[in-house]
XYZ file of N, CA and C in Angstrom:
681
model
N -9.219 -20.337 163.424
C -9.560 -20.727 165.075
C -7.610 -21.423 164.651
N -6.344 -20.474 165.751
C -5.588 -21.484 165.530
C -4.745 -22.958 166.565
N -3.478 -23.094 166.520
C -3.655 -24.445 167.402
C -4.031 -24.057 168.391
N -3.852 -23.023 169.168
C -3.923 -22.405 170.675
C -4.733 -22.490 171.019
N -5.878 -21.189 170.216
C -6.925 -21.793 170.749
C -7.745 -23.051 170.706
N -7.391 -23.996 169.207
C -7.893 -25.097 168.768
C -7.895 -26.144 170.361
N -7.060 -26.181 170.949
C -6.203 -27.098 171.887
C -6.738 -26.444 173.605
N -7.500 -25.601 173.439
C -7.987 -24.901 175.248
C -9.340 -25.472 174.876
N -9.876 -25.379 173.019
C -10.982 -25.833 173.105
C -11.335 -27.184 173.167
N -10.542 -28.110 172.913
C -10.444 -29.508 173.319
C -10.332 -29.924 174.573
N -9.171 -28.890 175.224
C -9.233 -29.020 177.236
C -11.207 -29.011 177.819
N -11.451 -27.253 177.366
C -12.413 -27.302 177.534
C -13.511 -28.207 177.588
N -13.194 -29.675 176.187
C -14.261 -30.472 175.821
C -14.415 -31.041 176.500
N -13.005 -31.667 177.185
C -12.865 -33.330 178.220
C -13.033 -32.126 179.689
N -13.040 -31.794 180.050
C -13.107 -31.029 180.858
C -14.966 -30.856 181.392
N -15.725 -30.648 180.178
C -17.170 -30.178 180.567
C -17.465 -32.147 180.548
N -16.950 -33.014 179.841
C -17.257 -34.489 179.434
C -17.296 -35.118 180.923
N -15.697 -34.901 181.511
C -15.231 -34.876 182.490
C -16.603 -34.555 183.765
N -16.744 -33.127 183.448
C -18.517 -32.545 184.730
C -19.345 -33.502 184.686
N -19.335 -33.550 183.352
C -21.138 -34.936 182.939
C -20.766 -36.296 183.838
N -19.417 -36.501 183.992
C -19.571 -37.673 184.717
C -19.120 -38.066 186.225
N -18.740 -36.591 186.554
C -18.675 -36.589 188.350
C -19.783 -35.828 188.607
N -20.925 -34.793 187.647
C -21.970 -34.413 188.523
C -23.227 -35.922 188.453
N -22.873 -36.912 188.035
C -23.837 -38.180 187.660
C -23.273 -39.327 189.025
N -21.790 -38.488 189.001
C -21.712 -40.023 190.609
C -21.553 -39.112 191.735
N -22.380 -38.247 191.889
C -22.088 -37.757 192.907
C -20.784 -36.483 193.583
N -19.507 -36.672 192.110
C -18.414 -36.279 193.188
C -17.950 -35.376 192.757
N -19.134 -33.884 191.796
C -18.337 -33.166 191.562
C -17.496 -31.978 192.286
N -16.222 -31.647 191.495
C -15.735 -30.241 192.599
C -13.878 -30.438 191.135
N -13.928 -29.316 191.740
C -12.658 -28.607 189.815
C -11.422 -29.533 190.406
N -10.974 -29.831 191.720
C -9.774 -31.468 191.936
C -10.294 -32.705 191.412
N -11.616 -32.788 191.521
C -11.734 -34.017 190.754
C -11.826 -34.146 188.997
N -12.426 -32.688 188.194
C -13.050 -32.686 187.305
C -10.538 -32.612 186.518
N -10.063 -31.779 187.160
C -9.003 -32.123 186.986
C -7.892 -33.142 187.070
N -8.362 -33.862 188.451
C -7.233 -35.492 187.914
C -8.393 -36.665 187.320
N -10.173 -35.781 186.814
C -10.492 -36.658 186.218
C -9.979 -36.693 183.964
N -9.306 -35.520 183.940
C -8.877 -35.404 182.958
C -7.289 -35.363 182.332
N -7.070 -35.413 183.360
C -5.203 -35.365 183.672
C -4.361 -34.493 183.088
N -5.322 -33.066 184.138
C -4.750 -31.974 184.066
C -3.978 -31.495 185.302
N -3.346 -30.136 185.294
C -2.548 -29.950 186.655
C -4.705 -29.036 187.305
N -4.610 -29.047 188.073
C -5.529 -28.542 189.147
C -5.906 -27.321 189.358
N -5.434 -26.413 188.616
C -5.244 -24.652 188.205
C -5.421 -24.715 186.644
N -5.872 -25.250 185.843
C -6.504 -26.059 184.419
C -8.381 -25.385 184.758
N -9.076 -26.119 185.671
C -10.348 -26.141 185.662
C -10.617 -24.296 185.444
N -10.473 -23.917 186.697
C -10.559 -22.398 186.901
C -9.163 -21.557 186.018
N -8.230 -22.262 185.308
C -8.175 -20.824 184.202
C -8.705 -20.653 183.311
N -9.674 -21.789 182.664
C -10.623 -22.577 181.363
C -11.676 -21.503 181.701
N -12.398 -22.330 183.018
C -14.139 -21.691 183.568
C -14.187 -20.538 185.003
N -13.421 -20.056 185.000
C -13.129 -18.670 185.992
C -13.615 -19.793 188.223
N -14.783 -20.749 188.062
C -14.752 -21.426 188.723
C -15.909 -22.489 188.259
N -16.742 -23.260 189.864
C -18.029 -23.814 189.213
C -19.079 -23.605 189.012
N -19.056 -21.985 188.880
C -20.712 -22.021 188.273
C -19.669 -22.057 187.260
N -18.626 -21.076 186.799
C -18.591 -20.706 185.038
C -18.415 -22.242 184.523
N -18.321 -23.880 184.861
C -18.136 -25.415 184.542
C -19.552 -25.340 184.896
N -20.536 -25.014 185.035
C -21.713 -25.264 185.204
C -22.720 -24.578 183.908
N -22.032 -23.455 184.200
C -22.710 -22.465 182.819
C -22.280 -22.951 181.732
N -21.350 -22.912 181.545
C -20.910 -23.518 180.551
C -21.802 -24.871 179.525
N -21.163 -25.792 180.434
C -22.507 -27.426 180.533
C -23.565 -27.217 180.361
N -24.474 -26.027 181.136
C -25.508 -25.695 180.425
C -25.880 -24.970 179.255
N -24.504 -24.083 178.520
C -25.107 -23.740 177.008
C -24.614 -24.839 176.607
N -24.350 -25.763 176.586
C -23.592 -27.470 175.726
C -24.766 -27.865 175.723
N -26.143 -28.351 176.862
C -26.995 -28.931 176.875
C -28.479 -28.186 176.522
N -28.218 -27.256 177.011
C -29.121 -25.793 175.517
C -28.628 -25.628 174.019
N -27.640 -26.096 173.451
C -27.127 -26.809 172.445
C -28.089 -27.359 171.466
N -27.486 -28.761 172.461
C -28.040 -30.104 171.909
C -29.608 -30.540 171.850
N -30.013 -29.981 173.419
C -31.382 -29.803 173.129
C -31.883 -28.848 171.720
N -31.575 -27.802 171.184
C -31.571 -26.631 170.659
C -31.606 -27.944 169.232
N -30.841 -28.674 168.940
C -30.071 -30.052 167.758
C -31.635 -30.481 167.856
N -32.178 -31.681 168.710
C -33.044 -32.274 169.097
C -34.443 -31.326 168.037
N -34.882 -30.053 169.387
C -35.821 -29.764 168.880
C -35.728 -29.256 166.884
N -34.720 -29.114 166.478
C -34.665 -28.599 165.427
C -35.100 -29.843 164.645
N -34.986 -31.067 164.885
C -34.598 -32.413 163.710
C -36.187 -33.128 163.529
N -37.294 -32.507 164.392
C -39.262 -32.493 164.382
C -39.730 -32.020 163.345
N -38.264 -31.292 162.844
C -39.404 -30.719 162.106
C -40.139 -29.002 161.873
N -40.956 -28.626 161.529
C -41.913 -27.418 161.326
C -43.061 -27.846 162.686
N -43.088 -27.099 162.975
C -44.504 -27.390 164.297
C -44.976 -25.889 164.449
N -46.282 -26.197 164.695
C -47.474 -25.193 165.741
C -46.369 -24.555 166.392
N -46.503 -23.018 166.112
C -45.987 -22.250 167.211
C -45.429 -22.265 169.191
N -46.778 -22.924 169.928
C -46.438 -23.215 170.648
C -46.141 -24.643 171.165
N -46.429 -25.328 169.934
C -46.648 -27.005 170.417
C -44.525 -27.031 170.498
N -43.863 -25.646 169.826
C -42.166 -26.735 170.163
C -41.849 -25.590 171.513
N -42.409 -24.990 172.854
C -42.804 -24.874 174.187
C -42.902 -26.307 174.116
N -44.090 -27.075 174.070
C -43.905 -28.359 174.843
C -42.883 -29.137 174.490
N -42.704 -29.361 173.487
C -41.736 -30.191 172.766
C -40.434 -30.005 173.896
N -39.791 -28.926 174.100
C -39.003 -28.677 174.841
C -38.877 -29.381 176.355
N -40.411 -28.841 176.853
C -40.601 -29.817 178.271
C -40.458 -31.079 178.102
N -41.003 -31.442 176.941
C -41.050 -33.546 176.683
C -39.430 -33.660 176.478
N -39.254 -33.077 176.398
C -37.519 -33.005 175.981
C -36.683 -33.490 176.965
N -37.744 -32.298 177.974
C -37.107 -32.525 179.622
C -37.396 -33.406 180.610
N -37.876 -33.694 180.798
C -38.220 -34.266 180.589
C -38.237 -36.328 180.831
N -37.969 -36.116 179.484
C -37.286 -37.292 179.143
C -36.014 -37.605 179.452
N -35.643 -36.165 179.858
C -33.915 -36.414 179.750
C -33.253 -37.207 181.287
N -34.612 -36.024 182.018
C -34.529 -36.440 183.974
C -35.002 -38.320 184.101
N -36.528 -38.578 182.418
C -36.083 -40.119 183.344
C -35.557 -40.652 182.845
N -34.374 -40.657 181.754
C -33.560 -41.259 181.629
C -31.984 -41.137 181.968
N -31.703 -39.922 182.479
C -30.450 -40.059 183.120
C -31.025 -38.733 184.544
N -31.488 -39.603 185.330
C -31.918 -39.266 186.118
C -30.864 -39.015 187.928
N -29.330 -39.192 187.802
C -28.502 -39.152 188.452
C -27.864 -38.170 187.957
N -28.254 -37.867 186.610
C -27.465 -36.694 185.721
C -27.472 -36.148 186.353
N -28.806 -35.238 185.558
C -29.585 -34.229 186.103
C -30.082 -33.935 187.662
N -30.539 -34.542 188.691
C -30.278 -34.650 190.102
C -29.052 -33.795 190.639
N -27.532 -34.304 190.146
C -26.538 -33.656 190.733
C -26.346 -32.605 189.670
N -26.430 -31.974 188.808
C -26.556 -31.390 187.662
C -27.635 -29.202 188.603
N -28.692 -30.281 188.411
C -29.888 -28.559 188.618
C -30.101 -28.918 190.530
N -29.052 -29.529 191.043
C -28.490 -29.594 192.262
C -27.602 -28.991 193.081
N -26.646 -28.946 191.686
C -26.029 -28.405 192.128
C -25.540 -26.762 191.759
N -26.252 -26.602 190.846
C -27.043 -25.205 190.159
C -27.586 -24.060 191.804
N -29.066 -25.131 192.578
C -29.875 -25.114 193.402
C -28.729 -24.613 194.296
N -27.547 -24.706 194.596
C -27.225 -25.479 196.048
C -26.195 -24.124 196.047
N -25.368 -23.811 194.701
C -24.480 -23.421 194.951
C -24.739 -20.907 195.769
N -23.996 -20.610 196.302
C -23.952 -19.484 197.077
C -24.713 -18.676 196.173
N -25.308 -17.415 196.668
C -26.663 -16.526 196.120
C -25.175 -15.947 195.525
N -24.121 -15.660 196.723
C -22.733 -14.612 195.385
C -22.075 -15.139 194.680
N -22.099 -16.233 194.444
C -21.148 -16.868 192.904
C -22.407 -16.606 191.950
N -23.589 -15.982 192.183
C -24.833 -16.031 191.336
C -24.491 -15.146 190.334
N -25.119 -14.647 188.700
C -25.073 -13.595 188.119
C -25.928 -12.776 188.583
N -25.264 -11.275 188.636
C -25.974 -9.896 189.690
C -27.108 -10.007 188.993
N -27.735 -10.106 187.599
C -28.929 -9.717 186.985
C -29.928 -11.515 187.298
N -29.664 -13.146 188.135
C -29.549 -13.736 188.270
C -30.130 -13.984 187.381
N -29.808 -13.937 185.668
C -29.088 -14.994 184.170
C -28.535 -16.065 184.720
N -28.916 -16.561 183.278
C -28.341 -17.448 183.654
C -28.906 -18.695 181.695
N -28.192 -19.770 181.928
C -28.279 -19.814 180.307
C -30.025 -20.949 179.951
N -30.575 -21.560 181.479
C -31.465 -22.613 181.268
C -32.696 -21.204 181.264
N -33.019 -19.679 181.940
C -33.511 -19.253 181.712
C -33.983 -18.550 180.600
N -32.229 -18.432 179.831
C -32.181 -17.866 178.353
C -33.035 -18.993 176.944
N -32.698 -19.507 177.514
C -33.431 -21.006 176.534
C -34.926 -20.615 176.342
N -35.296 -21.189 177.820
C -36.566 -20.664 177.766
C -37.415 -19.453 176.722
N -36.347 -18.527 177.786
C -37.636 -17.150 177.456
C -37.103 -17.079 175.367
N -35.693 -18.328 174.387
C -35.804 -17.990 173.448
C -36.872 -18.839 173.287
N -37.505 -19.439 173.613
C -38.093 -20.631 173.199
C -39.684 -20.216 172.536
N -40.195 -19.598 173.875
C -41.206 -18.244 174.134
C -41.289 -17.413 173.313
N -40.300 -16.400 173.342
C -40.132 -15.118 171.922
C -40.266 -15.624 170.528
N -39.921 -17.491 170.434
C -39.538 -17.258 168.573
C -40.935 -17.901 168.670
N -42.165 -18.491 170.077
C -43.665 -19.156 169.675
C -44.035 -17.557 169.091
N -44.222 -16.534 170.009
C -44.336 -15.609 170.377
C -44.652 -14.910 168.673
N -43.076 -14.692 167.975
C -42.541 -14.308 166.240
C -43.237 -14.529 165.782
N -43.792 -16.492 166.248
C -44.361 -17.252 164.815
C -46.009 -17.494 164.966
N -46.066 -16.299 165.799
C -48.200 -16.127 166.163
C -48.743 -16.528 166.925
N -47.843 -17.625 168.142
C -48.439 -17.845 168.746
C -49.047 -17.242 170.250
N -49.101 -15.773 169.802
C -49.155 -14.913 170.891
C -50.560 -13.833 170.072
N -51.415 -13.470 171.021
C -51.956 -12.709 170.303
C -51.405 -10.889 170.774
N -51.198 -10.392 169.212
C -50.084 -8.692 169.288
C -50.692 -8.030 170.786
N -49.161 -7.188 171.342
C -49.112 -6.845 172.197
C -49.330 -7.669 173.203
N -49.481 -9.288 173.412
C -48.755 -9.580 174.555
C -47.575 -9.545 175.127
N -47.173 -9.993 176.297
C -46.610 -9.838 176.986
C -45.921 -10.788 177.272
N -44.682 -11.338 176.248
C -44.277 -12.560 176.388
C -43.159 -12.726 177.099
N -42.495 -11.196 178.284
C -41.320 -11.650 179.039
C -42.214 -11.825 179.884
N -44.188 -10.775 180.352
C -44.114 -12.093 181.554
C -44.301 -13.134 181.765
N -44.614 -13.592 181.155
C -44.978 -15.413 180.339
C -44.063 -16.220 180.445
N -42.867 -15.402 179.826
C -41.386 -16.790 180.128
C -41.448 -16.340 181.260
N -41.091 -15.659 182.481
C -41.148 -14.882 183.635
C -41.268 -15.755 184.205
N -43.191 -15.951 184.658
C -43.877 -16.900 184.719
C -43.463 -18.231 185.098
N -42.766 -18.534 183.953
C -43.255 -20.089 183.143
C -41.914 -20.560 183.554
N -40.718 -18.918 183.478
C -39.584 -20.390 184.404
C -40.042 -19.862 186.151
N -40.612 -19.319 186.810
C -40.687 -19.506 188.051
C -41.744 -21.158 188.038
N -42.335 -21.676 187.301
C -43.065 -22.397 187.238
C -42.214 -23.813 187.260
N -41.414 -23.898 186.279
C -40.135 -24.743 186.560
C -39.253 -24.752 187.169
N -39.273 -23.962 188.264
C -38.070 -23.703 189.566
C -39.308 -24.792 189.960
N -40.337 -24.395 190.719
C -40.556 -25.022 191.811
C -40.756 -26.582 190.885
N -41.132 -26.558 190.391
C -41.272 -28.254 189.634
C -40.601 -28.592 189.852
N -38.748 -28.121 189.067
C -37.721 -28.700 189.431
C -36.932 -29.439 190.830
N -37.098 -28.198 191.944
C -37.216 -28.816 193.110
C -38.168 -29.941 193.391
N -38.967 -29.305 193.200
C -39.677 -30.808 193.628
C -39.632 -32.303 193.157
N -38.895 -31.814 191.926
C -38.300 -33.922 191.297
C -37.004 -33.768 191.903
N -36.251 -32.926 192.647
C -34.840 -33.218 193.082
C -35.444 -34.148 194.665
N -36.045 -32.918 195.228
C -36.624 -34.028 196.293
C -37.550 -34.880 195.992
N -37.513 -35.894 195.079
C -38.248 -36.939 194.522
C -40.142 -36.965 194.855
N -40.244 -35.621 195.013
C -42.030 -34.991 195.611
C -42.383 -35.770 194.245
N -42.151 -35.765 192.430
C -43.173 -35.841 191.814
C -42.341 -36.449 191.319
N -42.400 -37.055 189.903
C -41.383 -38.086 188.661
C -41.260 -37.325 187.960
N -40.245 -37.998 186.862
C -40.098 -36.721 185.849
C -41.509 -36.704 184.474
N -42.237 -37.538 184.974
C -42.827 -37.886 183.770
C -44.634 -36.776 184.885
N -44.309 -36.755 186.270
C -45.719 -36.053 185.960
C -44.817 -34.403 186.531
N -42.958 -34.519 186.245
C -42.601 -32.470 186.024
C -43.349 -32.080 185.069
N -43.399 -33.119 183.620
C -42.946 -32.837 182.492
C -44.961 -32.576 181.937
N -45.837 -33.342 183.045
C -47.199 -33.213 182.587
C -47.412 -30.803 183.677
N -46.663 -31.253 185.043
C -47.505 -29.894 185.257
C -46.874 -28.959 184.636
N -45.282 -29.218 184.316
C -45.055 -27.894 183.000
C -45.197 -27.627 182.175
N -46.255 -28.587 181.822
C -46.914 -28.567 179.991
C -48.664 -28.069 180.748
N -49.554 -28.139 182.061
C -50.150 -27.977 182.251
C -50.071 -26.297 182.708
N -49.091 -26.244 183.868
C -48.942 -24.525 183.706
C -48.951 -23.839 182.867
N -48.221 -23.930 181.702
C -47.951 -22.994 180.896
C -48.944 -23.254 179.964
N -50.207 -24.075 179.763
C -50.990 -23.483 178.630
C -52.328 -22.908 179.697
N -51.905 -23.077 180.800
C -52.861 -22.361 181.753
C -52.338 -20.834 181.804
N -50.548 -20.846 181.743
C -50.333 -19.356 181.961
C -50.971 -18.231 180.347
N -50.309 -19.060 178.991
C -50.285 -18.632 177.865
C -52.021 -18.509 177.390
N -52.894 -19.362 177.572
C -54.078 -18.991 177.409
C -54.971 -17.956 176.747
N -54.776 -17.146 178.503
C -55.579 -15.707 177.916
C -54.640 -14.983 176.934
N -53.090 -15.255 176.359
C -52.270 -14.245 175.443
C -52.481 -15.395 174.300
N -52.634 -16.762 174.154
C -53.416 -17.396 173.163
C -53.416 -16.372 171.491
N -52.500 -17.044 170.187
C -52.788 -15.973 169.044
C -54.928 -17.293 169.287
N -55.848 -16.361 168.250
C -57.384 -17.485 168.057
C -56.590 -19.807 167.554
N -55.055 -19.087 166.608
C -55.034 -20.050 165.577
C -54.421 -21.455 166.978
N -53.572 -20.498 168.091
C -52.550 -20.759 168.933
C -53.468 -21.674 170.314
N -54.739 -21.100 170.734
C -55.600 -21.443 171.560
C -56.133 -23.123 171.346
N -56.333 -23.432 170.613
C -57.067 -24.794 170.434
C -55.932 -25.722 171.034
N -54.832 -25.487 170.213
C -53.793 -26.576 171.294
C -52.857 -26.341 172.050
N -53.802 -25.430 173.527
C -53.241 -25.402 174.519
C -54.064 -25.432 175.110
N -55.973 -26.172 175.309
C -56.693 -26.465 175.564
C -57.157 -28.040 175.578
N -56.505 -28.184 174.221
C -56.344 -30.202 173.712
C -54.905 -29.931 174.805
N -53.979 -29.320 175.951
C -52.486 -29.461 176.620
C -53.375 -29.676 177.122
N -54.367 -28.384 177.959
C -55.163 -28.537 179.196
C -55.701 -29.937 179.785
N -56.519 -30.130 178.879
C -57.022 -31.583 178.613
C -56.513 -32.825 179.103
N -55.483 -32.896 177.930
C -54.466 -33.903 178.146
C -53.604 -34.097 179.798
N -53.292 -32.896 180.524
C -52.603 -33.368 181.214
C -53.907 -33.750 182.701
N -54.586 -33.159 182.303
C -56.186 -33.302 183.743
C -55.722 -34.179 183.592
N -55.970 -35.371 182.522
C -56.950 -36.604 182.960
C -55.302 -37.571 184.047
N -54.450 -36.948 182.676
C -52.985 -37.658 182.930
C -52.441 -36.627 184.980
N -53.128 -36.197 185.445
C -52.458 -35.674 186.332
C -53.310 -36.676 187.761
N -52.481 -36.886 189.076
C -53.307 -37.647 189.703
C -53.521 -36.129 190.724
N -54.256 -36.288 192.067
C -54.719 -35.120 192.962
C -53.508 -34.894 193.574
N -52.804 -33.479 194.139
C -51.755 -34.114 195.268
C -51.691 -33.977 196.319
N -51.372 -34.832 196.880
C -50.995 -35.495 198.415
C -50.381 -34.724 199.159
N -51.025 -34.029 199.733
C -50.686 -33.722 201.204
C -49.067 -34.597 202.041
N -47.434 -34.084 201.879
C -46.979 -34.712 202.936
C -46.218 -34.122 203.723
N -45.207 -34.283 204.146
C -44.633 -34.102 205.773
C -44.754 -33.157 205.809
N -43.729 -31.224 205.492
C -43.586 -30.383 205.415
C -45.589 -29.476 205.522
N -45.421 -29.894 204.321
C -46.859 -30.013 203.604
C -48.292 -29.540 204.619
N -48.339 -30.688 205.877
C -49.324 -30.889 206.406
C -48.913 -29.255 208.326
N -47.693 -28.488 207.747
C -47.605 -27.856 209.066
C -47.819 -26.703 208.486
N -48.541 -25.880 208.593
C -48.896 -24.463 209.139
C -48.120 -23.470 209.811
N -48.029 -22.228 209.813
C -47.071 -21.457 210.615
C -47.049 -21.704 212.512
N -48.462 -22.179 212.742
C -48.974 -22.509 213.678
C -47.884 -24.003 214.377
N -47.555 -24.778 213.406
C -47.538 -26.507 213.725
C -48.200 -27.142 212.922
N -47.883 -28.388 212.951
C -48.569 -29.177 212.060
C -50.027 -28.837 212.620
N -50.764 -28.986 211.353
C -52.288 -28.815 211.204
C -53.437 -30.052 211.506
N -53.886 -28.941 211.986
C -55.288 -30.130 212.978
C -55.995 -31.338 212.399
């Protein structure tokens, strides 16, 4: 890598660090990134293209950090790695709520026109990769549609994340709900050896999860507030 490319990578890293701080403070903008990094206002656009570009680059960084943390756990049973990833993100939501609310809130709020045509992003790719690896390691029975499992699970994560962003659930509840949901989805597809892990996870989550209580809009049906 030449000197010019090294300098470019250094500027990208500086801007991503500034993005983390700005998201945690709740004042994320391209102008603010440039100011905080001591760069010209056009530099973030030159290096990332748009706010979405910054968010996706930051997501790639977060994914790499998560993968490194998962690797440090050492060998695990195939489906346990999925639960490890859930636990890891739940711990992040609990320890750095301001950052994650700013980060995921920005991803949710971005205009549809600013999203990739395929609807893909590094987050979806992260979970698909983890589930695909679990399947390759023998966590799912032969012929099981791991792609559909991943798709359904990603939808579950998105709904649970929105509830967390709206402060309807805690970070701990987010982890329990997503772990319980994955276990329910994966159990019919699990290999004989992996099924006991899923049953144990189901039982553990059911003990700790409280019954859901309707609030606000949940009480309203198509005709208005429920009787």
